[in-house]
Amino acid sequence: MATKYRAALMLGPGKQLEVTSIEAAQPGLGEVRIKNFAVALQPLDTKMLIAGYGTATQFKYPAVLGTSGAGTIDALGQDVTGLKVGDRVVFDTKAYVQVDQNRRMGTWQQLVICDAKTVAKIGDVAFEQAVLVDFPLQTAVAALHVFLGMGKLNSGKEDGKVLIWGAGGAVGSYAVQYAKQVGHEVVVTASPRDIDRQKRLGASEVVDYKATDVVEQLRTLGPYKYLFTASGDQASQKALVSLLAPKGGKFASVLPAAVELPSNVEIIYTAFSQAAQKDEYSDWRDWWYQDYLPEVLAKGSLEPSKFTKVEGGLSALQQASQDVFDGKFRGKVVVDPQE
Ligand SMILES: NC(=O)c1ccc[n+]([C@@H]2O[C@H](COP(=O)([O-])OP(=O)(O)OC[C@H]3O[C@@H](n4cnc5c(N)ncnc54)[C@H](OP(=O)(O)O)[C@@H]3O)[C@@H](O)[C@H]2O)c1
């Protein structure tokens, strides 16, 4: 008899999610099926649901949102090695980069199909802790390491200052910690209320991004070897362009270019969070899932973002998404699809 399970179906941008029972897909070659116990709502997911942002325009509806989750392996496809049924894992899927796989691989459902290569074992780390770390940390490390060229942890001490703009969010907070652990001096912009935490995470200087002289303060504290805006907003991009323009250079941004760029300044924007899903980044992917992420989780070597566990399972996702979209939560919202 076919296995039935529950999924939160997105019927279209701006439409309400529909939580319904559907038939379970089977894992194919090199894939696993995962019983999903935790999802963390990312700004990207909520912008897709509420405003039809990005890949949502290419979905074949009904679609399933979410690209990350944490749970236990429930079934193995052919040619999967190193994983077994019952393993506790955190994982990321191709739901947003291969839209024809979205219904099988979206993570706002109880059973999710995932490429075995993008699964990390988590030992006895709590599902909600693992899912909290994976997506934003992966975004930060991909931006800094894969796209800006910062080294890996333990690859020899690096020097040079790093500027993280918008360090208050999850991506920014992990970027600060990674850059510090690689060996850099890290200057950040954040809200004044966040100064103590930013110092604890590794910032040497914290500048209020709303200060009228923020660019002058940052210029005095520079120069910077690596620059990253983890808020990605227009004001941050303008500021980084202004810092770089005299000599030229590049910076990474979590959101697309929203400013005119002088010819000597480059902005690096991509879906950093999805880089591991592309074969061209297979070295990065293997390091991430087999080495770095399991080690970070096992050692608890990074301070995770604050989170709120919202009760109600998949049925709670609609309102929780609206609240995240409206900026009502500080920190991440985590939901257990099995509830
Ligand atoms: N390109 C990618 O691959 C990728 C991947 C992940 C996320 N993103 C994007 O990156 C952004 C951040 O994601 P996240 O998960 O870190 O979000 P988050 O954890 O929800 O961060 C929100 C926090 O960022 C700070 N912030 C908000 N607006 C700001 C601004 N204009 N300037 C400076 N700081 C600001 C605020 O903290 P304070 O009030 O304390 O300052 C806010 O509480 C989102 O837009 C998301 O869509 C892109």
PDB file of C-alpha atoms in Angstrom, residues 103-294:
ATOM      1  CA  ARG A 103       7.241  18.604  -5.283  1.00  0.00           C
ATOM      2  CA  ARG A 104       9.549  15.775  -4.179  1.00  0.00           C
ATOM      3  CA  MET A 105      12.253  17.961  -2.687  1.00  0.00           C
ATOM      4  CA  GLY A 106      10.526  20.948  -1.058  1.00  0.00           C
ATOM      5  CA  THR A 107      11.009  20.624   2.705  1.00  0.00           C
ATOM      6  CA  TRP A 108       7.671  21.970   3.952  1.00  0.00           C
ATOM      7  CA  GLN A 109       6.440  18.373   4.065  1.00  0.00           C
ATOM      8  CA  GLN A 110       6.837  15.307   6.264  1.00  0.00           C
ATOM      9  CA  LEU A 111       8.793  13.126   3.810  1.00  0.00           C
ATOM     10  CA  VAL A 112      11.410  14.725   1.590  1.00  0.00           C
ATOM     11  CA  ILE A 113      13.530  13.313  -1.233  1.00  0.00           C
ATOM     12  CA  CYS A 114      17.126  14.538  -1.210  1.00  0.00           C
ATOM     13  CA  ASP A 115      20.360  13.858  -3.076  1.00  0.00           C
ATOM     14  CA  ALA A 116      22.507  11.777  -0.695  1.00  0.00           C
ATOM     15  CA  LYS A 117      25.460  14.086  -1.421  1.00  0.00           C
ATOM     16  CA  THR A 118      23.782  17.038   0.301  1.00  0.00           C
ATOM     17  CA  VAL A 119      23.087  15.295   3.594  1.00  0.00           C
ATOM     18  CA  ALA A 120      25.221  15.681   6.737  1.00  0.00           C
ATOM     19  CA  LYS A 121      25.080  13.352   9.715  1.00  0.00           C
ATOM     20  CA  ILE A 122      24.406  15.190  12.974  1.00  0.00           C
ATOM     21  CA  GLY A 123      24.901  12.539  15.671  1.00  0.00           C
ATOM     22  CA  ASP A 124      22.829  13.471  18.703  1.00  0.00           C
ATOM     23  CA  VAL A 125      22.573  17.219  17.933  1.00  0.00           C
ATOM     24  CA  ALA A 126      18.922  18.383  18.207  1.00  0.00           C
ATOM     25  CA  PHE A 127      17.134  18.642  14.837  1.00  0.00           C
ATOM     26  CA  GLU A 128      16.126  22.255  15.444  1.00  0.00           C
ATOM     27  CA  GLN A 129      19.709  23.261  16.297  1.00  0.00           C
ATOM     28  CA  ALA A 130      21.051  21.606  13.152  1.00  0.00           C
ATOM     29  CA  VAL A 131      18.496  23.207  10.856  1.00  0.00           C
ATOM     30  CA  LEU A 132      19.075  26.583  12.459  1.00  0.00           C
ATOM     31  CA  VAL A 133      22.758  26.544  11.577  1.00  0.00           C
ATOM     32  CA  ASP A 134      22.884  24.953   8.140  1.00  0.00           C
ATOM     33  CA  PHE A 135      21.211  27.374   5.700  1.00  0.00           C
ATOM     34  CA  PRO A 136      22.502  30.761   6.941  1.00  0.00           C
ATOM     35  CA  LEU A 137      25.970  29.440   7.804  1.00  0.00           C
ATOM     36  CA  GLN A 138      26.211  27.838   4.378  1.00  0.00           C
ATOM     37  CA  THR A 139      25.220  31.153   2.791  1.00  0.00           C
ATOM     38  CA  ALA A 140      27.863  33.036   4.768  1.00  0.00           C
ATOM     39  CA  VAL A 141      30.681  30.562   4.160  1.00  0.00           C
ATOM     40  CA  ALA A 142      29.854  30.173   0.453  1.00  0.00           C
ATOM     41  CA  ALA A 143      29.908  33.960   0.012  1.00  0.00           C
ATOM     42  CA  LEU A 144      33.180  34.427   1.911  1.00  0.00           C
ATOM     43  CA  HIS A 145      35.063  31.299   0.899  1.00  0.00           C
ATOM     44  CA  VAL A 146      33.749  30.149  -2.502  1.00  0.00           C
ATOM     45  CA  PHE A 147      32.928  33.527  -4.032  1.00  0.00           C
ATOM     46  CA  LEU A 148      35.272  36.012  -2.316  1.00  0.00           C
ATOM     47  CA  GLY A 149      38.208  33.638  -1.878  1.00  0.00           C
ATOM     48  CA  MET A 150      38.657  33.694   1.910  1.00  0.00           C
ATOM     49  CA  GLY A 151      40.473  30.596   3.165  1.00  0.00           C
ATOM     50  CA  LYS A 152      39.068  27.630   5.031  1.00  0.00           C
ATOM     51  CA  LEU A 153      39.345  27.068   8.717  1.00  0.00           C
ATOM     52  CA  ASN A 154      42.715  25.548   9.642  1.00  0.00           C
ATOM     53  CA  SER A 155      44.237  26.350   6.237  1.00  0.00           C
ATOM     54  CA  GLY A 156      46.797  28.654   7.863  1.00  0.00           C
ATOM     55  CA  LYS A 157      46.264  31.957   9.621  1.00  0.00           C
ATOM     56  CA  GLU A 158      45.130  34.749   7.320  1.00  0.00           C
ATOM     57  CA  ASP A 159      45.531  38.447   7.858  1.00  0.00           C
ATOM     58  CA  GLY A 160      43.612  41.477   6.606  1.00  0.00           C
ATOM     59  CA  LYS A 161      40.417  43.022   7.888  1.00  0.00           C
ATOM     60  CA  VAL A 162      36.921  41.874   6.979  1.00  0.00           C
ATOM     61  CA  LEU A 163      33.831  44.085   6.852  1.00  0.00           C
ATOM     62  CA  ILE A 164      30.454  42.426   7.481  1.00  0.00           C
ATOM     63  CA  TRP A 165      27.564  44.848   6.960  1.00  0.00           C
ATOM     64  CA  GLY A 166      24.254  43.878   8.594  1.00  0.00           C
ATOM     65  CA  ALA A 167      25.808  41.441  11.049  1.00  0.00           C
ATOM     66  CA  GLY A 168      22.634  41.319  13.180  1.00  0.00           C
ATOM     67  CA  GLY A 169      20.871  38.646  11.089  1.00  0.00           C
ATOM     68  CA  ALA A 170      21.613  34.932  10.923  1.00  0.00           C
ATOM     69  CA  VAL A 171      23.786  35.137   7.786  1.00  0.00           C
ATOM     70  CA  GLY A 172      25.711  38.116   9.144  1.00  0.00           C
ATOM     71  CA  SER A 173      26.260  36.565  12.574  1.00  0.00           C
ATOM     72  CA  TYR A 174      27.697  33.394  11.070  1.00  0.00           C
ATOM     73  CA  ALA A 175      29.839  35.403   8.644  1.00  0.00           C
ATOM     74  CA  VAL A 176      31.408  37.235  11.593  1.00  0.00           C
ATOM     75  CA  GLN A 177      32.171  33.976  13.394  1.00  0.00           C
ATOM     76  CA  TYR A 178      33.605  32.260  10.324  1.00  0.00           C
ATOM     77  CA  ALA A 179      35.849  35.186   9.372  1.00  0.00           C
ATOM     78  CA  LYS A 180      37.094  35.470  12.947  1.00  0.00           C
ATOM     79  CA  GLN A 181      37.821  31.745  13.178  1.00  0.00           C
ATOM     80  CA  VAL A 182      39.757  31.860   9.913  1.00  0.00           C
ATOM     81  CA  GLY A 183      41.927  34.451  11.637  1.00  0.00           C
ATOM     82  CA  HIS A 184      40.731  37.839  10.431  1.00  0.00           C
ATOM     83  CA  GLU A 185      40.037  41.024  12.298  1.00  0.00           C
ATOM     84  CA  VAL A 186      36.331  41.650  11.747  1.00  0.00           C
ATOM     85  CA  VAL A 187      34.587  45.029  11.623  1.00  0.00           C
ATOM     86  CA  VAL A 188      30.776  44.951  11.499  1.00  0.00           C
ATOM     87  CA  THR A 189      27.759  47.172  11.210  1.00  0.00           C
ATOM     88  CA  ALA A 190      24.850  46.265  13.473  1.00  0.00           C
ATOM     89  CA  SER A 191      22.259  47.832  15.751  1.00  0.00           C
ATOM     90  CA  PRO A 192      23.632  49.394  18.965  1.00  0.00           C
ATOM     91  CA  ARG A 193      21.532  46.905  21.012  1.00  0.00           C
ATOM     92  CA  ASP A 194      23.576  44.089  19.442  1.00  0.00           C
ATOM     93  CA  ILE A 195      27.061  45.385  20.360  1.00  0.00           C
ATOM     94  CA  ASP A 196      27.799  42.934  23.201  1.00  0.00           C
ATOM     95  CA  ARG A 197      26.745  39.895  21.166  1.00  0.00           C
ATOM     96  CA  GLN A 198      28.733  41.037  18.134  1.00  0.00           C
ATOM     97  CA  LYS A 199      31.867  41.399  20.283  1.00  0.00           C
ATOM     98  CA  ARG A 200      31.270  37.919  21.682  1.00  0.00           C
ATOM     99  CA  LEU A 201      30.938  36.543  18.131  1.00  0.00           C
ATOM    100  CA  GLY A 202      34.298  38.041  17.229  1.00  0.00           C
ATOM    101  CA  ALA A 203      33.821  41.624  16.019  1.00  0.00           C
ATOM    102  CA  SER A 204      36.611  44.018  16.948  1.00  0.00           C
ATOM    103  CA  GLU A 205      34.511  47.102  16.105  1.00  0.00           C
ATOM    104  CA  VAL A 206      30.735  47.533  15.835  1.00  0.00           C
ATOM    105  CA  VAL A 207      29.414  50.532  13.911  1.00  0.00           C
ATOM    106  CA  ASP A 208      25.739  51.513  13.901  1.00  0.00           C
ATOM    107  CA  TYR A 209      24.563  51.123  10.294  1.00  0.00           C
ATOM    108  CA  LYS A 210      22.042  53.924  10.843  1.00  0.00           C
ATOM    109  CA  ALA A 211      24.699  56.486  11.911  1.00  0.00           C
ATOM    110  CA  THR A 212      24.897  59.386   9.460  1.00  0.00           C
ATOM    111  CA  ASP A 213      28.686  59.061   9.344  1.00  0.00           C
ATOM    112  CA  VAL A 214      28.750  55.263   9.037  1.00  0.00           C
ATOM    113  CA  VAL A 215      30.842  55.320   5.843  1.00  0.00           C
ATOM    114  CA  GLU A 216      33.426  57.702   7.323  1.00  0.00           C
ATOM    115  CA  GLN A 217      33.702  55.567  10.475  1.00  0.00           C
ATOM    116  CA  LEU A 218      34.192  52.425   8.386  1.00  0.00           C
ATOM    117  CA  ARG A 219      36.739  54.145   6.157  1.00  0.00           C
ATOM    118  CA  THR A 220      38.783  55.098   9.216  1.00  0.00           C
ATOM    119  CA  LEU A 221      38.658  51.498  10.485  1.00  0.00           C
ATOM    120  CA  GLY A 222      39.650  49.979   7.097  1.00  0.00           C
ATOM    121  CA  PRO A 223      40.997  49.071   4.602  1.00  0.00           C
ATOM    122  CA  TYR A 224      39.278  45.706   4.142  1.00  0.00           C
ATOM    123  CA  LYS A 225      40.407  42.580   2.336  1.00  0.00           C
ATOM    124  CA  TYR A 226      36.902  41.075   2.184  1.00  0.00           C
ATOM    125  CA  LEU A 227      33.596  42.970   2.182  1.00  0.00           C
ATOM    126  CA  PHE A 228      30.173  41.342   2.509  1.00  0.00           C
ATOM    127  CA  THR A 229      26.727  42.835   2.981  1.00  0.00           C
ATOM    128  CA  ALA A 230      24.598  40.273   4.799  1.00  0.00           C
ATOM    129  CA  SER A 231      21.563  42.581   4.692  1.00  0.00           C
ATOM    130  CA  GLY A 232      22.000  43.239   0.971  1.00  0.00           C
ATOM    131  CA  ASP A 233      19.858  46.395   1.036  1.00  0.00           C
ATOM    132  CA  GLN A 234      20.491  49.400  -1.168  1.00  0.00           C
ATOM    133  CA  ALA A 235      21.969  51.541   1.628  1.00  0.00           C
ATOM    134  CA  SER A 236      24.555  48.865   2.399  1.00  0.00           C
ATOM    135  CA  GLN A 237      25.498  48.486  -1.259  1.00  0.00           C
ATOM    136  CA  LYS A 238      25.892  52.262  -1.657  1.00  0.00           C
ATOM    137  CA  ALA A 239      28.124  52.367   1.396  1.00  0.00           C
ATOM    138  CA  LEU A 240      30.350  49.516   0.207  1.00  0.00           C
ATOM    139  CA  VAL A 241      30.641  51.059  -3.264  1.00  0.00           C
ATOM    140  CA  SER A 242      31.686  54.326  -1.654  1.00  0.00           C
ATOM    141  CA  LEU A 243      34.341  52.560   0.454  1.00  0.00           C
ATOM    142  CA  LEU A 244      35.736  50.685  -2.552  1.00  0.00           C
ATOM    143  CA  ALA A 245      35.417  53.286  -5.313  1.00  0.00           C
ATOM    144  CA  PRO A 246      38.670  55.217  -4.798  1.00  0.00           C
ATOM    145  CA  LYS A 247      40.844  52.158  -5.553  1.00  0.00           C
ATOM    146  CA  GLY A 248      38.263  49.684  -6.908  1.00  0.00           C
ATOM    147  CA  GLY A 249      37.448  46.184  -5.713  1.00  0.00           C
ATOM    148  CA  LYS A 250      34.596  43.788  -5.120  1.00  0.00           C
ATOM    149  CA  PHE A 251      32.075  42.884  -2.464  1.00  0.00           C
ATOM    150  CA  ALA A 252      29.510  40.136  -1.984  1.00  0.00           C
ATOM    151  CA  SER A 253      25.826  40.821  -1.368  1.00  0.00           C
ATOM    152  CA  VAL A 254      22.994  38.513  -0.284  1.00  0.00           C
ATOM    153  CA  LEU A 255      20.597  40.480  -2.507  1.00  0.00           C
ATOM    154  CA  PRO A 256      20.959  41.546  -6.163  1.00  0.00           C
ATOM    155  CA  ALA A 257      22.574  44.840  -7.172  1.00  0.00           C
ATOM    156  CA  ALA A 258      20.336  47.787  -6.344  1.00  0.00           C
ATOM    157  CA  VAL A 259      22.841  50.535  -7.145  1.00  0.00           C
ATOM    158  CA  GLU A 260      24.764  51.754 -10.162  1.00  0.00           C
ATOM    159  CA  LEU A 261      28.308  50.482 -10.013  1.00  0.00           C
ATOM    160  CA  PRO A 262      31.406  52.400 -11.067  1.00  0.00           C
ATOM    161  CA  SER A 263      33.481  50.440 -13.584  1.00  0.00           C
ATOM    162  CA  ASN A 264      36.112  49.531 -10.964  1.00  0.00           C
ATOM    163  CA  VAL A 265      33.670  48.015  -8.442  1.00  0.00           C
ATOM    164  CA  GLU A 266      32.160  44.548  -8.789  1.00  0.00           C
ATOM    165  CA  ILE A 267      29.246  43.164  -6.821  1.00  0.00           C
ATOM    166  CA  ILE A 268      29.073  39.402  -6.380  1.00  0.00           C
ATOM    167  CA  TYR A 269      25.512  38.266  -5.948  1.00  0.00           C
ATOM    168  CA  THR A 270      24.217  34.743  -6.414  1.00  0.00           C
ATOM    169  CA  ALA A 271      22.089  32.223  -4.540  1.00  0.00           C
ATOM    170  CA  PHE A 272      24.990  31.425  -2.204  1.00  0.00           C
ATOM    171  CA  SER A 273      22.698  29.125  -0.233  1.00  0.00           C
ATOM    172  CA  GLN A 274      22.169  26.937  -3.319  1.00  0.00           C
ATOM    173  CA  ALA A 275      25.778  26.728  -4.542  1.00  0.00           C
ATOM    174  CA  ALA A 276      26.230  23.235  -3.095  1.00  0.00           C
ATOM    175  CA  GLN A 277      23.405  22.005  -5.354  1.00  0.00           C
ATOM    176  CA  LYS A 278      25.446  22.739  -8.491  1.00  0.00           C
ATOM    177  CA  ASP A 279      27.945  20.176  -9.785  1.00  0.00           C
ATOM    178  CA  GLU A 280      30.564  22.854 -10.525  1.00  0.00           C
ATOM    179  CA  TYR A 281      30.903  23.329  -6.753  1.00  0.00           C
ATOM    180  CA  SER A 282      31.193  19.634  -5.886  1.00  0.00           C
ATOM    181  CA  ASP A 283      34.464  20.089  -3.951  1.00  0.00           C
ATOM    182  CA  TRP A 284      32.823  22.727  -1.799  1.00  0.00           C
ATOM    183  CA  ARG A 285      29.728  20.560  -1.376  1.00  0.00           C
ATOM    184  CA  ASP A 286      31.705  17.523  -0.204  1.00  0.00           C
ATOM    185  CA  TRP A 287      33.757  19.582   2.261  1.00  0.00           C
ATOM    186  CA  TRP A 288      30.583  21.202   3.576  1.00  0.00           C
ATOM    187  CA  TYR A 289      28.503  18.050   4.202  1.00  0.00           C
ATOM    188  CA  GLN A 290      31.238  15.587   5.075  1.00  0.00           C
ATOM    189  CA  ASP A 291      33.695  17.702   7.039  1.00  0.00           C
ATOM    190  CA  TYR A 292      32.851  21.223   8.054  1.00  0.00           C
ATOM    191  CA  LEU A 293      29.147  21.130   8.959  1.00  0.00           C
ATOM    192  CA  PRO A 294      29.258  17.873  10.992  1.00  0.00           C
TER     193      PRO A 294
END
